[in-house]
GROMACS .gro file of C-alpha atoms in nm:
model
  118
    1MET     CA    1   5.544   2.666  -1.261
    2THR     CA    2   5.727   2.691  -0.928
    3TYR     CA    3   5.907   2.982  -0.772
    4THR     CA    4   6.250   2.781  -0.773
    5ARG     CA    5   6.175   2.673  -1.181
    6THR     CA    6   6.173   3.005  -1.218
    7LEU     CA    7   6.373   3.132  -1.105
    8ILE     CA    8   6.603   2.814  -1.289
    9LEU     CA    9   6.508   2.934  -1.605
   10LYS     CA   10   6.530   3.311  -1.554
   11VAL     CA   11   6.843   3.186  -1.433
   12ILE     CA   12   6.976   3.004  -1.705
   13VAL     CA   13   6.795   3.277  -1.981
   14VAL     CA   14   7.024   3.554  -1.850
   15ALA     CA   15   7.342   3.310  -1.859
   16ALA     CA   16   7.282   3.153  -2.241
   17THR     CA   17   7.278   3.573  -2.314
   18VAL     CA   18   7.562   3.631  -2.185
   19LEU     CA   19   7.814   3.308  -2.304
   20LEU     CA   20   7.636   3.415  -2.675
   21ALA     CA   21   7.706   3.778  -2.651
   22SER     CA   22   8.025   3.739  -2.543
   23GLY     CA   23   8.158   3.477  -2.821
   24HIS     CA   24   8.054   3.719  -3.065
   25ALA     CA   25   8.350   4.035  -2.995
   26HIS     CA   26   8.617   3.908  -3.169
   27GLN     CA   27   8.411   3.736  -3.462
   28PRO     CA   28   8.400   3.923  -3.861
   29GLY     CA   29   8.070   3.958  -4.021
   30ASN     CA   30   8.054   3.576  -4.142
   31LYS     CA   31   8.106   3.385  -3.838
   32ARG     CA   32   8.307   3.171  -3.948
   33TRP     CA   33   8.659   3.219  -3.760
   34THR     CA   34   8.768   3.454  -3.497
   35TYR     CA   35   8.987   3.744  -3.469
   36PRO     CA   36   9.189   3.702  -3.201
   37PRO     CA   37   9.193   3.870  -2.928
   38ALA     CA   38   9.516   4.036  -2.878
   39CYS     CA   39   9.381   4.171  -3.257
   40CYS     CA   40   9.054   4.286  -3.214
   41ASN     CA   41   8.900   4.507  -2.871
   42GLY     CA   42   8.575   4.549  -2.866
   43SER     CA   43   8.259   4.410  -3.037
   44ASP     CA   44   8.126   4.299  -3.360
   45VAL     CA   45   7.974   4.726  -3.356
   46SER     CA   46   8.251   4.898  -3.225
   47GLY     CA   47   8.526   4.640  -3.252
   48ASP     CA   48   8.863   4.811  -3.402
   49CYS     CA   49   8.881   4.490  -3.715
   50GLU     CA   50   8.735   4.471  -3.956
   51ARG     CA   51   8.683   4.352  -4.362
   52ILE     CA   52   8.831   4.576  -4.586
   53PRO     CA   53   8.797   4.589  -4.966
   54ASP     CA   54   9.030   4.366  -5.151
   55SER     CA   55   9.090   4.705  -5.396
   56ALA     CA   56   9.208   4.880  -5.084
   57VAL     CA   57   9.475   4.643  -5.097
   58ARG     CA   58   9.808   4.578  -5.332
   59LYS     CA   59  10.104   4.322  -5.325
   60GLY     CA   60  10.385   4.485  -5.348
   61ARG     CA   61  10.770   4.348  -5.340
   62GLU     CA   62  10.807   4.437  -5.017
   63GLY     CA   63  10.494   4.338  -4.880
   64PHE     CA   64  10.100   4.466  -4.868
   65SER     CA   65  10.002   4.792  -4.990
   66VAL     CA   66   9.680   4.904  -4.847
   67ILE     CA   67   9.543   5.160  -4.870
   68LEU     CA   68   9.240   5.315  -4.637
   69HIS     CA   69   8.893   5.513  -4.701
   70PRO     CA   70   8.676   5.686  -4.528
   71GLY     CA   71   8.405   5.385  -4.573
   72ASP     CA   72   8.611   5.139  -4.608
   73HIS     CA   73   8.642   5.040  -4.241
   74HIS     CA   74   8.424   5.202  -3.991
   75LEU     CA   75   8.700   5.376  -3.805
   76VAL     CA   76   8.853   5.533  -4.062
   77THR     CA   77   8.826   5.899  -4.119
   78ARG     CA   78   9.045   6.012  -4.353
   79GLU     CA   79   9.306   5.852  -4.635
   80HIS     CA   80   9.532   5.581  -4.415
   81ARG     CA   81   9.864   5.413  -4.614
   82PHE     CA   82  10.041   5.094  -4.452
   83LEU     CA   83  10.320   4.877  -4.559
   84ILE     CA   84  10.246   4.522  -4.426
   85PRO     CA   85  10.574   4.351  -4.470
   86TYR     CA   86  10.476   4.002  -4.621
   87GLY     CA   87  10.553   3.756  -4.294
   88SER     CA   88  10.390   4.002  -4.103
   89GLU     CA   89  10.012   3.916  -4.218
   90LEU     CA   90   9.780   3.622  -4.052
   91PRO     CA   91   9.621   3.415  -4.204
   92SER     CA   92   9.219   3.477  -4.273
   93GLY     CA   93   8.993   3.294  -4.174
   94ASP     CA   94   8.762   3.334  -4.524
   95SER     CA   95   8.882   3.495  -4.879
   96ASP     CA   96   8.885   3.818  -4.755
   97PHE     CA   97   9.073   4.093  -4.639
   98HIS     CA   98   9.054   4.194  -4.266
   99ILE     CA   99   9.268   4.526  -4.064
  100CYS     CA  100   9.233   4.585  -3.636
  101LEU     CA  101   9.299   4.943  -3.674
  102HIS     CA  102   9.461   4.941  -3.256
  103PRO     CA  103   9.486   5.190  -3.033
  104THR     CA  104   9.367   5.436  -3.313
  105GLU     CA  105   9.287   5.491  -3.720
  106HIS     CA  106   9.640   5.534  -3.771
  107HIS     CA  107   9.773   5.178  -3.675
  108ALA     CA  108   9.728   4.912  -3.812
  109ASN     CA  109   9.757   4.616  -3.551
  110CYS     CA  110   9.692   4.303  -3.728
  111PHE     CA  111   9.673   4.251  -4.095
  112PHE     CA  112   9.513   3.919  -4.255
  113ALA     CA  113   9.551   3.801  -4.627
  114PRO     CA  114   9.323   3.457  -4.770
  115PRO     CA  115   9.495   3.198  -4.785
  116ASP     CA  116   9.584   3.245  -5.173
  117GLY     CA  117   9.704   3.609  -5.060
  118ALA     CA  118   9.464   3.715  -5.392
   0.00000   0.00000   0.00000
């Protein structure tokens, strides 16, 4: 193989790696849909969006009551309670609830509910 051909292949491999890595920056674990960039900061490992257990969410008169405990979301270090008013939730791309905590674990930046609102 010539030097030029080898160099071109290396450039293609590096470019593909960068594109694939950046394409996952705002994806939930199932990879079928993506979190909007305005909601999620970071990557799959260090991002602030994550699926949360159905048991953490209850439907109330005024909205979704979300109670998160350590382990429910990778950023949560103590219990947090959020009230997400009806109409402010975003549609989840799967059958799970998801929440984005930004700029700190004390603030629910975006909340995703499944189509049926479970």
